[in-house]
Amino acid sequence: MKLTADYHTHTVYSHGKGSILENALMAKDRGLKEIGISDHGFSHPAFGLTKRKLPKMREECDRATKETGVKVLLGIESNIIGVDGSVDLKEKFYDNFDIFLAGLHKCVLFKPLSAVTLFYPDLFASLFKKKKVSKSLTARNTKAFINVIKKNPVDVITHINFGCYTDPVEVAKVAADYGTYIELNAKKVHLTDQELYEVGKTGVNFVISSDAHSPNRVAEISLVEKMIERVDIDKSRIMNIDGRLPDFRFKRFKEKV
């Protein structure tokens, strides 16, 4: 299994340590065809993207593409900010980006009341390592992810169930229907083996991502490789390995508008 593209990497524009060019150079060194620069969304007060820097990021992506021969895509790891499916990437900013990732993170600027329903219960459960999470919390989070997929042309749902509690099978069913990929994140364990097996049975497609926060971790996917050795996943449904590239929903959406 050889990675073709890594669509979830961070730079100094949010929470990463390297530049766009440094990530691209590592992608070239590791034989990738494409790389996504997917820094944290606007509503993250500490590590979020700044709208005024988007033109500079685009310029750096284009320059890195020319210098490395690796296609460098400007993306965003948008934050889920409401149970209603709201995210912090609004349509008026779509033209700035090539790929659209979305995930649930702590300490972002949620919509009113959503911090109470999404953030604080998850934080409490994580801090106290609760073995059983309430059905209502799981249902709310699941609803949030499903609404995000239905209401936004999201390419990839990132690290589902990391720091949050959902029914990933129900999310995966909707993702399969809408053409959104489920990420297999190689930076942190976010699905148990049993959850991954059940998600795989839904027919959803996957992408593997490094979630690199430094250039030396670009294309580092050993955590996922070990998981796939344990879990019977159809590798033909992992769309960024062995020469394959995904058919991204966001691109198709923008072409129709």
XYZ file of C-alpha atoms in Angstrom:
257
model
C 0.000 0.000 0.000
C 1.560 3.276 -1.176
C 0.154 6.717 -0.408
C -0.615 8.810 -3.499
C -1.667 12.043 -1.780
C -1.850 13.490 1.713
C -4.714 15.964 2.060
C -4.520 16.842 5.757
C -1.347 18.731 6.674
C -0.813 21.853 8.775
C 1.624 24.740 8.475
C 2.670 27.836 10.383
C -0.551 29.432 9.156
C -2.358 27.562 11.943
C -0.986 24.923 14.290
C 1.919 23.567 12.256
C 5.661 24.108 12.428
C 6.650 24.190 8.763
C 5.967 26.257 5.682
C 3.821 25.309 2.703
C 6.965 24.761 0.636
C 8.542 22.556 3.313
C 5.449 20.336 3.382
C 5.490 20.144 -0.415
C 9.190 19.270 -0.505
C 8.590 16.417 1.915
C 5.652 15.257 -0.214
C 7.970 15.179 -3.238
C 10.637 13.306 -1.282
C 8.059 10.672 -0.310
C 6.689 10.213 -3.790
C 3.295 11.917 -3.491
C 1.398 13.341 -6.454
C -0.657 15.813 -4.424
C -0.659 17.421 -1.009
C -3.336 19.394 0.790
C -2.512 22.346 3.040
C -5.486 22.078 5.381
C -4.958 24.467 8.242
C -7.501 24.949 11.023
C -10.693 26.871 10.331
C -11.427 30.513 11.072
C -13.317 29.993 14.335
C -10.341 28.561 16.215
C -9.219 31.582 18.307
C -5.698 30.285 18.945
C -4.799 28.390 15.767
C -7.352 29.346 13.124
C -6.666 30.651 9.635
C -6.745 34.398 9.083
C -8.806 35.470 6.072
C -6.419 38.279 5.155
C -3.584 35.762 4.674
C -5.439 33.611 2.141
C -4.007 35.406 -0.936
C -0.477 34.853 0.386
C -1.226 31.194 1.047
C -2.541 30.775 -2.490
C 0.602 32.374 -3.866
C 2.787 30.033 -1.794
C 0.798 26.962 -2.882
C 1.188 27.895 -6.555
C 4.904 28.548 -6.113
C 5.407 25.266 -4.259
C 3.617 23.397 -7.062
C 6.022 24.884 -9.623
C 9.110 24.227 -7.519
C 8.323 20.647 -6.531
C 6.109 19.230 -9.272
C 3.685 18.113 -6.552
C 0.198 19.564 -6.910
C -0.298 21.683 -3.795
C -3.964 22.228 -2.934
C -5.107 24.968 -0.610
C -7.580 23.457 1.816
C -9.110 24.043 5.199
C -9.937 21.846 8.164
C -13.140 23.676 8.936
C -14.648 23.532 12.407
C -18.105 22.176 13.121
C -19.722 24.930 15.184
C -23.356 23.858 15.509
C -25.609 20.838 15.806
C -27.512 22.231 12.824
C -24.526 21.457 10.584
C -22.946 24.902 10.667
C -19.228 25.124 9.926
C -16.885 28.092 9.869
C -16.280 27.975 6.108
C -19.030 30.015 4.492
C -19.874 29.850 0.791
C -18.560 33.355 0.132
C -15.041 32.023 0.821
C -15.310 28.853 -1.297
C -13.324 30.332 -4.194
C -10.279 30.625 -1.936
C -10.001 26.860 -1.434
C -9.469 23.653 -3.418
C -10.488 21.092 -0.792
C -12.880 21.186 2.147
C -12.257 19.112 5.268
C -14.391 19.375 8.400
C -14.050 18.099 11.942
C -15.122 18.714 15.512
C -12.532 20.448 17.686
C -12.518 21.771 21.227
C -12.072 25.422 22.148
C -13.541 26.926 18.992
C -16.107 29.685 18.720
C -19.292 27.623 18.580
C -22.703 28.998 17.732
C -24.743 30.060 20.779
C -25.801 27.034 22.876
C -23.765 24.624 20.747
C -20.823 24.886 23.151
C -23.157 23.601 25.839
C -24.473 20.753 23.705
C -21.297 19.785 21.805
C -18.136 21.003 23.489
C -18.585 20.825 27.252
C -20.148 17.349 27.457
C -17.407 15.912 25.232
C -14.699 17.673 27.218
C -16.104 16.392 30.499
C -16.367 12.828 29.185
C -12.801 12.938 27.811
C -11.219 14.438 30.926
C -12.854 11.927 33.220
C -12.443 9.042 30.767
C -16.054 8.044 31.063
C -16.580 4.530 29.757
C -20.237 5.106 29.047
C -21.355 8.279 27.349
C -24.975 9.344 27.405
C -27.126 8.376 24.475
C -28.290 11.974 24.149
C -24.721 13.270 23.734
C -23.927 10.613 21.133
C -27.155 11.401 19.289
C -26.431 15.155 19.248
C -22.916 14.705 17.948
C -24.072 12.203 15.342
C -26.752 14.634 14.217
C -24.161 17.414 13.955
C -21.895 15.375 11.659
C -24.794 14.186 9.525
C -26.084 17.735 9.127
C -22.609 18.950 8.165
C -22.438 16.397 5.358
C -25.948 17.126 4.139
C -25.654 20.927 4.204
C -22.066 21.468 3.026
C -20.023 20.075 0.103
C -17.471 18.556 2.473
C -14.786 16.376 0.919
C -13.501 14.696 4.083
C -14.711 14.256 7.659
C -11.601 14.311 9.828
C -10.754 12.088 12.815
C -14.359 11.252 13.699
C -14.755 10.164 17.350
C -11.510 11.761 18.495
C -12.495 13.854 21.488
C -16.155 13.467 20.603
C -18.682 10.660 20.707
C -20.819 9.702 17.738
C -22.326 6.702 16.042
C -19.713 6.570 13.252
C -21.688 3.974 11.309
C -24.650 6.317 10.913
C -22.331 9.147 9.886
C -20.590 6.866 7.376
C -23.904 5.846 5.786
C -24.733 9.479 5.058
C -21.171 10.184 3.894
C -21.472 7.312 1.412
C -24.739 8.738 0.068
C -23.338 12.248 -0.395
C -19.848 11.402 -1.662
C -17.940 12.567 1.402
C -14.889 10.584 2.475
C -14.176 9.369 5.995
C -10.612 10.075 7.053
C -8.347 7.428 8.524
C -6.131 9.670 10.616
C -2.552 8.524 11.125
C -1.745 10.988 13.902
C -4.194 9.729 16.514
C -6.402 6.729 17.187
C -9.957 7.896 16.604
C -11.829 4.689 15.752
C -11.543 1.354 17.487
C -10.886 -1.679 15.320
C -14.498 -2.770 15.749
C -15.795 0.690 14.795
C -13.619 0.746 11.690
C -14.860 -2.699 10.695
C -18.490 -1.619 11.075
C -17.873 1.652 9.222
C -16.242 -0.282 6.411
C -19.376 -2.373 5.967
C -21.398 0.746 5.064
C -19.746 1.118 1.665
C -18.267 4.521 2.451
C -14.958 5.474 0.837
C -11.886 6.565 2.776
C -8.794 8.722 2.512
C -5.725 8.230 4.685
C -4.212 11.409 6.126
C -1.094 12.114 8.153
C -2.574 15.163 9.931
C 1.041 16.336 9.891
C 1.860 19.294 12.117
C 5.496 19.298 11.006
C 7.029 18.606 7.579
C 8.759 15.408 8.682
C 5.368 13.802 9.345
C 3.950 14.423 5.882
C 2.883 11.052 4.407
C 3.627 9.261 7.710
C 0.771 6.738 7.904
C 2.185 3.798 9.887
C -0.577 4.020 12.520
C -3.226 3.429 9.863
C -1.186 0.763 8.110
C -1.093 -1.254 11.336
C -4.839 -0.802 11.826
C -5.569 -2.010 8.302
C -3.415 -5.072 8.954
C -5.742 -5.894 11.864
C -9.069 -4.924 10.285
C -10.413 -6.354 7.047
C -10.935 -3.179 4.999
C -11.339 -3.257 1.228
C -8.281 -1.298 0.087
C -9.965 -0.465 -3.225
C -12.178 1.913 -1.218
C -9.200 3.889 0.094
C -9.063 6.496 -2.610
C -5.611 8.035 -2.148
C -3.361 4.993 -2.318
C -1.699 2.942 -5.063
C -1.982 5.649 -7.709
C -5.627 6.571 -7.059
C -6.837 10.118 -6.465
C -10.229 11.024 -4.974
C -13.108 12.562 -6.902
C -13.678 15.462 -4.560
C -17.205 16.673 -3.942
C -16.182 20.280 -3.282
C -14.605 20.637 -6.725
C -17.697 19.224 -8.420
C -19.925 21.575 -6.420
C -17.921 24.643 -7.452
C -17.917 23.602 -11.105
C -21.716 23.493 -11.088
C -22.176 26.916 -9.484
